[in-house]
PDB file of C-alpha atoms in Angstrom:
ATOM      1  CA  MET W   1     106.709   2.372-129.887  1.00  0.00           C
ATOM      2  CA  PHE W   2     110.223   3.384-130.877  1.00  0.00           C
ATOM      3  CA  SER W   3     112.683   0.540-130.405  1.00  0.00           C
ATOM      4  CA  GLY W   4     116.247  -0.192-131.496  1.00  0.00           C
ATOM      5  CA  LEU W   5     116.766   3.090-133.341  1.00  0.00           C
ATOM      6  CA  LYS W   6     120.136   4.739-133.930  1.00  0.00           C
ATOM      7  CA  ASP W   7     121.195   8.117-135.361  1.00  0.00           C
ATOM      8  CA  VAL W   8     117.717   9.163-136.524  1.00  0.00           C
ATOM      9  CA  THR W   9     115.123  11.855-135.841  1.00  0.00           C
ATOM     10  CA  VAL W  10     111.630  10.451-135.346  1.00  0.00           C
ATOM     11  CA  GLY W  11     108.373  11.564-133.809  1.00  0.00           C
ATOM     12  CA  ARG W  12     104.608  11.539-133.613  1.00  0.00           C
ATOM     13  CA  LEU W  13     102.479  14.445-134.783  1.00  0.00           C
ATOM     14  CA  PRO W  14      99.504  15.825-132.827  1.00  0.00           C
ATOM     15  CA  GLY W  15      96.623  13.346-132.870  1.00  0.00           C
ATOM     16  CA  LYS W  16      98.754  10.282-133.651  1.00  0.00           C
ATOM     17  CA  VAL W  17      99.147   8.942-130.098  1.00  0.00           C
ATOM     18  CA  ALA W  18      95.777  10.183-128.842  1.00  0.00           C
ATOM     19  CA  GLY W  19      96.100   9.274-125.188  1.00  0.00           C
ATOM     20  CA  GLN W  20      97.553   5.786-125.613  1.00  0.00           C
ATOM     21  CA  GLN W  21     100.559   4.263-123.854  1.00  0.00           C
ATOM     22  CA  PHE W  22     103.947   4.732-125.479  1.00  0.00           C
ATOM     23  CA  LEU W  23     107.282   2.932-125.157  1.00  0.00           C
ATOM     24  CA  ILE W  24     110.780   4.080-126.128  1.00  0.00           C
ATOM     25  CA  GLN W  25     113.578   1.544-125.738  1.00  0.00           C
ATOM     26  CA  ASP W  26     117.101   0.687-126.889  1.00  0.00           C
ATOM     27  CA  CYS W  27     117.628   3.910-128.817  1.00  0.00           C
ATOM     28  CA  GLU W  28     121.012   5.566-129.331  1.00  0.00           C
ATOM     29  CA  ASN W  29     121.931   9.028-130.648  1.00  0.00           C
ATOM     30  CA  CYS W  30     118.302   9.735-131.571  1.00  0.00           C
ATOM     31  CA  ASN W  31     116.084  12.807-131.466  1.00  0.00           C
ATOM     32  CA  ILE W  32     112.569  11.744-130.482  1.00  0.00           C
ATOM     33  CA  TYR W  33     109.547  14.069-130.376  1.00  0.00           C
ATOM     34  CA  ILE W  34     106.070  13.023-129.221  1.00  0.00           C
ATOM     35  CA  PHE W  35     103.843  16.000-130.044  1.00  0.00           C
ATOM     36  CA  ASP W  36     100.715  14.501-128.517  1.00  0.00           C
ATOM     37  CA  HIS W  37      99.242  13.519-125.161  1.00  0.00           C
ATOM     38  CA  SER W  38      99.589   9.952-123.912  1.00  0.00           C
ATOM     39  CA  ALA W  39      98.544   7.731-121.010  1.00  0.00           C
ATOM     40  CA  THR W  40     101.964   6.593-119.774  1.00  0.00           C
ATOM     41  CA  VAL W  41     105.465   6.585-121.234  1.00  0.00           C
ATOM     42  CA  THR W  42     108.320   4.223-120.365  1.00  0.00           C
ATOM     43  CA  ILE W  43     111.844   4.927-121.601  1.00  0.00           C
ATOM     44  CA  ASP W  44     114.327   2.059-121.232  1.00  0.00           C
ATOM     45  CA  ASP W  45     118.002   1.611-122.117  1.00  0.00           C
ATOM     46  CA  CYS W  46     118.427   4.778-124.167  1.00  0.00           C
ATOM     47  CA  THR W  47     121.775   6.514-124.650  1.00  0.00           C
ATOM     48  CA  ASN W  48     122.616  10.023-125.844  1.00  0.00           C
ATOM     49  CA  CYS W  49     119.078  10.820-126.962  1.00  0.00           C
ATOM     50  CA  VAL W  50     117.011  14.006-127.104  1.00  0.00           C
ATOM     51  CA  ILE W  51     113.419  13.308-126.075  1.00  0.00           C
ATOM     52  CA  PHE W  52     110.353  15.559-126.020  1.00  0.00           C
ATOM     53  CA  LEU W  53     107.083  14.250-124.606  1.00  0.00           C
ATOM     54  CA  GLY W  54     103.764  16.047-124.796  1.00  0.00           C
ATOM     55  CA  PRO W  55     101.467  15.873-121.738  1.00  0.00           C
ATOM     56  CA  VAL W  56     101.341  12.431-120.106  1.00  0.00           C
ATOM     57  CA  LYS W  57      98.222  11.701-118.055  1.00  0.00           C
ATOM     58  CA  GLY W  58      99.996   9.176-115.839  1.00  0.00           C
ATOM     59  CA  SER W  59     103.649   8.369-115.302  1.00  0.00           C
ATOM     60  CA  VAL W  60     106.890   8.830-117.190  1.00  0.00           C
ATOM     61  CA  PHE W  61     109.498   6.258-116.142  1.00  0.00           C
ATOM     62  CA  PHE W  62     113.162   6.377-117.205  1.00  0.00           C
ATOM     63  CA  ARG W  63     115.127   3.173-116.581  1.00  0.00           C
ATOM     64  CA  ASN W  64     118.771   2.483-117.307  1.00  0.00           C
ATOM     65  CA  CYS W  65     119.264   5.560-119.487  1.00  0.00           C
ATOM     66  CA  ARG W  66     122.312   7.790-119.736  1.00  0.00           C
ATOM     67  CA  ASP W  67     123.386  11.032-121.399  1.00  0.00           C
ATOM     68  CA  CYS W  68     119.850  12.000-122.402  1.00  0.00           C
ATOM     69  CA  LYS W  69     118.253  15.435-122.594  1.00  0.00           C
ATOM     70  CA  CYS W  70     114.501  15.704-122.233  1.00  0.00           C
ATOM     71  CA  ALA W  71     111.527  18.045-122.009  1.00  0.00           C
ATOM     72  CA  LEU W  72     108.236  16.628-120.784  1.00  0.00           C
ATOM     73  CA  ALA W  73     105.031  17.151-118.813  1.00  0.00           C
ATOM     74  CA  CYS W  74     103.399  14.451-116.717  1.00  0.00           C
ATOM     75  CA  GLN W  75     101.451  13.510-113.602  1.00  0.00           C
ATOM     76  CA  GLN W  76     104.278  11.391-112.139  1.00  0.00           C
ATOM     77  CA  PHE W  77     107.986  11.330-112.980  1.00  0.00           C
ATOM     78  CA  ARG W  78     110.436   8.644-111.942  1.00  0.00           C
ATOM     79  CA  VAL W  79     114.059   7.859-112.791  1.00  0.00           C
ATOM     80  CA  ARG W  80     115.809   4.614-111.835  1.00  0.00           C
ATOM     81  CA  ASP W  81     119.323   3.364-112.615  1.00  0.00           C
ATOM     82  CA  CYS W  82     120.103   6.368-114.792  1.00  0.00           C
ATOM     83  CA  ARG W  83     122.974   8.797-115.013  1.00  0.00           C
ATOM     84  CA  LYS W  84     123.578  12.165-116.584  1.00  0.00           C
ATOM     85  CA  LEU W  85     120.069  13.233-117.556  1.00  0.00           C
ATOM     86  CA  GLU W  86     118.909  16.806-118.157  1.00  0.00           C
ATOM     87  CA  VAL W  87     115.163  17.242-117.768  1.00  0.00           C
ATOM     88  CA  PHE W  88     112.976  20.285-118.451  1.00  0.00           C
ATOM     89  CA  LEU W  89     110.001  19.166-116.418  1.00  0.00           C
ATOM     90  CA  CYS W  90     106.388  19.942-115.613  1.00  0.00           C
ATOM     91  CA  CYS W  91     105.188  17.446-113.005  1.00  0.00           C
ATOM     92  CA  ALA W  92     102.021  17.484-110.905  1.00  0.00           C
ATOM     93  CA  THR W  93     103.575  15.371-108.135  1.00  0.00           C
ATOM     94  CA  GLN W  94     106.994  15.155-106.514  1.00  0.00           C
ATOM     95  CA  PRO W  95     109.580  13.833-109.012  1.00  0.00           C
ATOM     96  CA  ILE W  96     111.450  10.749-107.809  1.00  0.00           C
ATOM     97  CA  ILE W  97     114.938   9.506-108.576  1.00  0.00           C
ATOM     98  CA  GLU W  98     116.359   6.173-107.450  1.00  0.00           C
ATOM     99  CA  SER W  99     119.836   4.669-107.831  1.00  0.00           C
ATOM    100  CA  SER W 100     120.687   7.491-110.231  1.00  0.00           C
ATOM    101  CA  THR W 101     123.396  10.159-110.443  1.00  0.00           C
ATOM    102  CA  ASN W 102     123.961  13.533-112.078  1.00  0.00           C
ATOM    103  CA  ILE W 103     120.302  14.223-112.836  1.00  0.00           C
ATOM    104  CA  LYS W 104     119.660  17.901-113.610  1.00  0.00           C
ATOM    105  CA  PHE W 105     116.286  19.625-113.678  1.00  0.00           C
ATOM    106  CA  SER W 106     114.762  22.836-114.978  1.00  0.00           C
ATOM    107  CA  CYS W 107     111.257  24.150-115.585  1.00  0.00           C
ATOM    108  CA  PHE W 108     109.395  23.003-118.687  1.00  0.00           C
ATOM    109  CA  GLN W 109     109.018  25.752-121.280  1.00  0.00           C
ATOM    110  CA  TRP W 110     107.542  24.791-124.609  1.00  0.00           C
ATOM    111  CA  TYR W 111     104.865  25.887-127.021  1.00  0.00           C
ATOM    112  CA  TYR W 112     103.075  24.626-130.075  1.00  0.00           C
ATOM    113  CA  PRO W 113      99.484  25.398-131.072  1.00  0.00           C
ATOM    114  CA  GLU W 114      97.950  22.101-129.913  1.00  0.00           C
ATOM    115  CA  LEU W 115      99.792  21.883-126.587  1.00  0.00           C
ATOM    116  CA  ALA W 116      97.240  23.687-124.396  1.00  0.00           C
ATOM    117  CA  PHE W 117      94.457  21.368-125.567  1.00  0.00           C
ATOM    118  CA  GLN W 118      96.684  18.356-124.954  1.00  0.00           C
ATOM    119  CA  PHE W 119      97.238  19.452-121.343  1.00  0.00           C
ATOM    120  CA  LYS W 120      93.475  19.558-120.924  1.00  0.00           C
ATOM    121  CA  ASP W 121      93.017  16.138-122.533  1.00  0.00           C
ATOM    122  CA  ALA W 122      95.667  14.699-120.206  1.00  0.00           C
ATOM    123  CA  GLY W 123      93.995  16.222-117.158  1.00  0.00           C
ATOM    124  CA  LEU W 124      97.071  18.275-116.246  1.00  0.00           C
ATOM    125  CA  SER W 125      97.086  21.826-114.918  1.00  0.00           C
ATOM    126  CA  ILE W 126      99.704  24.174-116.314  1.00  0.00           C
ATOM    127  CA  PHE W 127      99.908  25.825-112.872  1.00  0.00           C
ATOM    128  CA  ASN W 128     100.560  22.663-110.853  1.00  0.00           C
ATOM    129  CA  ASN W 129     104.275  22.132-111.364  1.00  0.00           C
ATOM    130  CA  THR W 130     106.592  20.692-108.692  1.00  0.00           C
ATOM    131  CA  TRP W 131     109.537  20.283-111.058  1.00  0.00           C
ATOM    132  CA  SER W 132     112.227  21.174-108.497  1.00  0.00           C
ATOM    133  CA  SER W 133     110.886  19.350-105.428  1.00  0.00           C
ATOM    134  CA  ILE W 134     112.908  16.181-105.987  1.00  0.00           C
ATOM    135  CA  HIS W 135     112.794  13.107-103.746  1.00  0.00           C
ATOM    136  CA  ASP W 136     115.876  10.877-103.847  1.00  0.00           C
ATOM    137  CA  PHE W 137     115.092   7.342-102.691  1.00  0.00           C
ATOM    138  CA  THR W 138     118.792   6.451-102.499  1.00  0.00           C
ATOM    139  CA  PRO W 139     120.717   9.463-101.195  1.00  0.00           C
ATOM    140  CA  VAL W 140     124.469   9.209-100.689  1.00  0.00           C
ATOM    141  CA  SER W 141     125.947  10.817 -97.588  1.00  0.00           C
ATOM    142  CA  GLY W 142     127.946  13.915 -98.495  1.00  0.00           C
ATOM    143  CA  GLU W 143     126.824  13.862-102.121  1.00  0.00           C
ATOM    144  CA  ARG W 144     123.835  14.996-104.125  1.00  0.00           C
ATOM    145  CA  ASN W 145     122.532  12.921-106.984  1.00  0.00           C
ATOM    146  CA  TRP W 146     120.523  15.735-108.527  1.00  0.00           C
ATOM    147  CA  SER W 147     120.784  19.476-109.101  1.00  0.00           C
ATOM    148  CA  LEU W 148     119.082  22.337-110.914  1.00  0.00           C
ATOM    149  CA  LEU W 149     120.239  23.648-114.255  1.00  0.00           C
ATOM    150  CA  PRO W 150     121.265  27.331-114.318  1.00  0.00           C
ATOM    151  CA  GLU W 151     118.293  29.660-114.416  1.00  0.00           C
ATOM    152  CA  ASP W 152     119.518  31.161-117.682  1.00  0.00           C
ATOM    153  CA  ALA W 153     119.794  27.769-119.381  1.00  0.00           C
ATOM    154  CA  VAL W 154     118.505  27.971-122.957  1.00  0.00           C
ATOM    155  CA  VAL W 155     116.140  25.107-123.738  1.00  0.00           C
ATOM    156  CA  GLN W 156     117.263  24.757-127.347  1.00  0.00           C
ATOM    157  CA  ASP W 157     120.860  24.296-126.231  1.00  0.00           C
ATOM    158  CA  HIS W 158     119.730  21.132-124.443  1.00  0.00           C
ATOM    159  CA  VAL W 159     116.635  19.982-126.338  1.00  0.00           C
ATOM    160  CA  PRO W 160     116.956  21.325-129.900  1.00  0.00           C
ATOM    161  CA  LEU W 161     113.960  21.738-132.163  1.00  0.00           C
ATOM    162  CA  PRO W 162     113.254  19.010-134.732  1.00  0.00           C
ATOM    163  CA  THR W 163     114.894  19.344-138.112  1.00  0.00           C
ATOM    164  CA  THR W 164     112.808  17.049-140.317  1.00  0.00           C
ATOM    165  CA  GLU W 165     110.237  18.740-142.537  1.00  0.00           C
ATOM    166  CA  GLU W 166     107.385  16.683-141.093  1.00  0.00           C
ATOM    167  CA  LEU W 167     108.117  17.607-137.474  1.00  0.00           C
ATOM    168  CA  LYS W 168     109.069  21.219-138.234  1.00  0.00           C
ATOM    169  CA  ALA W 169     105.472  21.722-139.355  1.00  0.00           C
ATOM    170  CA  VAL W 170     104.352  21.588-135.701  1.00  0.00           C
ATOM    171  CA  ARG W 171     105.550  25.204-135.207  1.00  0.00           C
ATOM    172  CA  VAL W 172     107.381  24.795-131.923  1.00  0.00           C
ATOM    173  CA  SER W 173     108.704  27.645-129.787  1.00  0.00           C
ATOM    174  CA  THR W 174     110.839  27.411-126.650  1.00  0.00           C
ATOM    175  CA  GLU W 175     110.640  31.109-125.759  1.00  0.00           C
ATOM    176  CA  ALA W 176     109.771  31.528-122.090  1.00  0.00           C
ATOM    177  CA  SER W 177     107.220  34.231-122.915  1.00  0.00           C
ATOM    178  CA  ARG W 178     105.258  31.800-125.105  1.00  0.00           C
ATOM    179  CA  SER W 179     105.517  28.723-122.909  1.00  0.00           C
ATOM    180  CA  ILE W 180     102.191  27.044-122.139  1.00  0.00           C
ATOM    181  CA  VAL W 181     103.510  26.285-118.649  1.00  0.00           C
ATOM    182  CA  PRO W 182     104.499  29.442-116.732  1.00  0.00           C
ATOM    183  CA  VAL W 183     108.238  29.385-116.127  1.00  0.00           C
ATOM    184  CA  SER W 184     108.958  29.283-112.390  1.00  0.00           C
ATOM    185  CA  ARG W 185     112.102  29.550-110.271  1.00  0.00           C
ATOM    186  CA  GLY W 186     111.365  26.434-108.240  1.00  0.00           C
ATOM    187  CA  GLN W 187     113.697  25.986-105.274  1.00  0.00           C
ATOM    188  CA  ARG W 188     116.315  28.356-106.610  1.00  0.00           C
ATOM    189  CA  GLN W 189     117.325  31.162-104.277  1.00  0.00           C
ATOM    190  CA  LYS W 190     115.008  34.134-104.614  1.00  0.00           C
ATOM    191  CA  SER W 191     116.456  37.432-105.782  1.00  0.00           C
ATOM    192  CA  SER W 192     114.074  39.356-103.516  1.00  0.00           C
ATOM    193  CA  ASP W 193     112.235  38.915-100.224  1.00  0.00           C
ATOM    194  CA  GLU W 194     109.098  40.426-101.748  1.00  0.00           C
ATOM    195  CA  SER W 195     106.177  38.118-102.416  1.00  0.00           C
ATOM    196  CA  CYS W 196     102.732  38.252-103.966  1.00  0.00           C
ATOM    197  CA  LEU W 197      99.490  36.394-103.287  1.00  0.00           C
ATOM    198  CA  VAL W 198      97.089  36.077-106.209  1.00  0.00           C
ATOM    199  CA  VAL W 199      93.577  34.620-105.982  1.00  0.00           C
ATOM    200  CA  LEU W 200      91.423  33.922-109.043  1.00  0.00           C
ATOM    201  CA  PHE W 201      87.890  32.601-108.858  1.00  0.00           C
ATOM    202  CA  ALA W 202      87.147  29.499-110.912  1.00  0.00           C
ATOM    203  CA  GLY W 203      85.358  30.138-114.176  1.00  0.00           C
ATOM    204  CA  ASP W 204      85.506  29.888-117.941  1.00  0.00           C
ATOM    205  CA  TYR W 205      88.270  32.479-118.231  1.00  0.00           C
ATOM    206  CA  THR W 206      90.340  31.677-115.152  1.00  0.00           C
ATOM    207  CA  ILE W 207      93.343  30.300-117.037  1.00  0.00           C
ATOM    208  CA  ALA W 208      93.285  33.127-119.569  1.00  0.00           C
ATOM    209  CA  ASN W 209      93.103  35.736-116.821  1.00  0.00           C
ATOM    210  CA  ALA W 210      95.894  34.076-114.858  1.00  0.00           C
ATOM    211  CA  ARG W 211      98.143  33.987-117.918  1.00  0.00           C
ATOM    212  CA  LYS W 212      97.360  37.614-118.664  1.00  0.00           C
ATOM    213  CA  LEU W 213      98.266  38.559-115.104  1.00  0.00           C
ATOM    214  CA  ILE W 214     101.554  36.660-115.310  1.00  0.00           C
ATOM    215  CA  ASP W 215     102.426  38.210-118.664  1.00  0.00           C
ATOM    216  CA  GLU W 216     101.625  41.788-117.683  1.00  0.00           C
ATOM    217  CA  LYS W 217     102.787  42.177-114.094  1.00  0.00           C
ATOM    218  CA  THR W 218     106.346  43.285-113.475  1.00  0.00           C
ATOM    219  CA  ALA W 219     108.443  42.674-110.384  1.00  0.00           C
ATOM    220  CA  ILE W 220     107.459  46.092-109.044  1.00  0.00           C
ATOM    221  CA  GLU W 221     103.764  45.445-109.605  1.00  0.00           C
ATOM    222  CA  ALA W 222     104.007  42.090-107.847  1.00  0.00           C
ATOM    223  CA  ASN W 223     103.991  43.722-104.393  1.00  0.00           C
ATOM    224  CA  THR W 224     100.224  43.271-104.014  1.00  0.00           C
ATOM    225  CA  VAL W 225      97.713  41.713-101.714  1.00  0.00           C
ATOM    226  CA  ILE W 226      94.713  39.935-103.180  1.00  0.00           C
ATOM    227  CA  LEU W 227      91.526  40.176-101.139  1.00  0.00           C
ATOM    228  CA  HIS W 228      88.594  37.992-102.060  1.00  0.00           C
ATOM    229  CA  GLU W 229      86.660  36.569 -99.133  1.00  0.00           C
ATOM    230  CA  SER W 230      83.920  39.044 -98.249  1.00  0.00           C
ATOM    231  CA  SER W 231      80.674  40.102 -99.877  1.00  0.00           C
ATOM    232  CA  ASP W 232      81.150  43.440 -98.081  1.00  0.00           C
ATOM    233  CA  ILE W 233      83.711  44.459-100.688  1.00  0.00           C
ATOM    234  CA  LEU W 234      81.434  43.963-103.707  1.00  0.00           C
ATOM    235  CA  ASN W 235      80.774  47.687-103.973  1.00  0.00           C
ATOM    236  CA  LEU W 236      84.507  48.294-104.204  1.00  0.00           C
ATOM    237  CA  LEU W 237      85.124  45.855-107.048  1.00  0.00           C
ATOM    238  CA  THR W 238      84.668  48.124-110.066  1.00  0.00           C
ATOM    239  CA  CYS W 239      87.046  50.763-108.800  1.00  0.00           C
ATOM    240  CA  SER W 240      89.496  48.257-107.392  1.00  0.00           C
ATOM    241  CA  LEU W 241      90.052  46.554-110.737  1.00  0.00           C
ATOM    242  CA  ARG W 242      91.600  49.794-111.939  1.00  0.00           C
ATOM    243  CA  LEU W 243      93.507  50.769-108.818  1.00  0.00           C
ATOM    244  CA  HIS W 244      96.702  51.484-110.714  1.00  0.00           C
ATOM    245  CA  HIS W 245      94.922  54.426-112.375  1.00  0.00           C
ATOM    246  CA  LEU W 246      93.761  56.003-109.125  1.00  0.00           C
ATOM    247  CA  ALA W 247      95.426  58.765-107.166  1.00  0.00           C
ATOM    248  CA  SER W 248      97.401  57.848-104.076  1.00  0.00           C
ATOM    249  CA  LYS W 249      94.851  59.479-101.775  1.00  0.00           C
ATOM    250  CA  VAL W 250      92.065  57.295-103.117  1.00  0.00           C
ATOM    251  CA  LEU W 251      94.268  54.243-102.678  1.00  0.00           C
ATOM    252  CA  ASP W 252      94.936  55.134 -99.050  1.00  0.00           C
ATOM    253  CA  ASN W 253      91.236  55.592 -98.344  1.00  0.00           C
ATOM    254  CA  LEU W 254      90.286  52.376-100.121  1.00  0.00           C
ATOM    255  CA  SER W 255      92.949  50.443 -98.260  1.00  0.00           C
ATOM    256  CA  TRP W 256      91.549  51.754 -94.961  1.00  0.00           C
ATOM    257  CA  VAL W 257      87.987  50.744 -95.904  1.00  0.00           C
ATOM    258  CA  VAL W 258      89.001  47.225 -96.889  1.00  0.00           C
ATOM    259  CA  THR W 259      91.116  46.791 -93.764  1.00  0.00           C
ATOM    260  CA  ALA W 260      88.217  47.860 -91.560  1.00  0.00           C
ATOM    261  CA  THR W 261      85.860  45.561 -93.433  1.00  0.00           C
ATOM    262  CA  PHE W 262      88.036  42.519 -92.937  1.00  0.00           C
ATOM    263  CA  LYS W 263      88.392  43.158 -89.206  1.00  0.00           C
ATOM    264  CA  SER W 264      84.666  42.536 -88.847  1.00  0.00           C
ATOM    265  CA  LEU W 265      84.497  39.335 -90.873  1.00  0.00           C
ATOM    266  CA  LYS W 266      82.769  36.455 -89.079  1.00  0.00           C
ATOM    267  CA  GLY W 267      81.474  33.269 -90.595  1.00  0.00           C
ATOM    268  CA  ILE W 268      83.002  34.119 -93.958  1.00  0.00           C
ATOM    269  CA  ARG W 269      82.904  30.521 -95.186  1.00  0.00           C
ATOM    270  CA  ASN W 270      79.101  30.639 -95.573  1.00  0.00           C
ATOM    271  CA  ARG W 271      79.351  33.633 -97.857  1.00  0.00           C
ATOM    272  CA  CYS W 272      82.251  32.602-100.045  1.00  0.00           C
ATOM    273  CA  ARG W 273      80.058  30.722-102.511  1.00  0.00           C
ATOM    274  CA  ILE W 274      77.841  33.774-103.037  1.00  0.00           C
ATOM    275  CA  VAL W 275      80.855  36.002-103.571  1.00  0.00           C
ATOM    276  CA  SER W 276      82.427  33.517-105.945  1.00  0.00           C
ATOM    277  CA  ASP W 277      79.265  33.263-108.058  1.00  0.00           C
ATOM    278  CA  ILE W 278      79.002  37.027-108.361  1.00  0.00           C
ATOM    279  CA  LEU W 279      82.632  37.887-108.876  1.00  0.00           C
ATOM    280  CA  SER W 280      83.409  34.924-111.103  1.00  0.00           C
ATOM    281  CA  ASN W 281      87.086  35.209-111.940  1.00  0.00           C
ATOM    282  CA  PHE W 282      87.805  38.697-110.696  1.00  0.00           C
ATOM    283  CA  ALA W 283      89.895  39.712-107.684  1.00  0.00           C
ATOM    284  CA  VAL W 284      90.345  42.921-105.728  1.00  0.00           C
ATOM    285  CA  ILE W 285      93.901  44.150-105.861  1.00  0.00           C
ATOM    286  CA  ILE W 286      95.130  46.448-103.109  1.00  0.00           C
ATOM    287  CA  TRP W 287      98.471  48.050-103.787  1.00  0.00           C
ATOM    288  CA  GLN W 288     100.869  48.363-100.861  1.00  0.00           C
TER     289      GLN W 288
END
């Protein structure tokens, strides 16, 4: 617990909270960093504070706070009787605000070496993030109590890194390219009408493969269709994994074969398990 603090930088190092509940209350002008996973976190009556929370298995609840800037990951997020909060959020369920105003959200982007393991210990998926799908229990006609931070908002301008020697040892980075949670646009207006469907089979390397795909694919490469539901395409897998090296004629022929195969699919559900076991975490990528 941190209670009644003023004008200090405090925190908990990895392994010090270890999945327990945590309470922050009556703090003013403080920088607070919890570099560990926890069960639930309640933050009451805090003013002008910077708060970082590692993965929270259950809920994070802000009550009667104002002028705070936060970065956190949790299963449930709720704000009540608060004003002027900025939150870089990863949340598995729809965030909720109630009787609150001027609440701004952006996507969580944070890294330190232990963070990925803490997500696993907290039972949170780095890919399940509804940070921008806000539900306001007390909307005001003609007004909006929440908004999204600019897409180019720099995390460190809002939630600066710790400055004490003890907490600096955690080796934190807020670069989007290193973030444990993939940075997403949320409900912001898309810059393009193009879209991409990606399917990865569950397995030991699913997360690693997904992150590799996110890191390597450019906007141009994203115009793909992922096909994965038929055992009839097993013979195409080896070549398909390297489609970007093939000549355009081969691509056209392969696209025709796959299209014809999928037209004849019946009762695919009974074969999905067999395909999944064989393919593991691979997918067939057909370039359009």
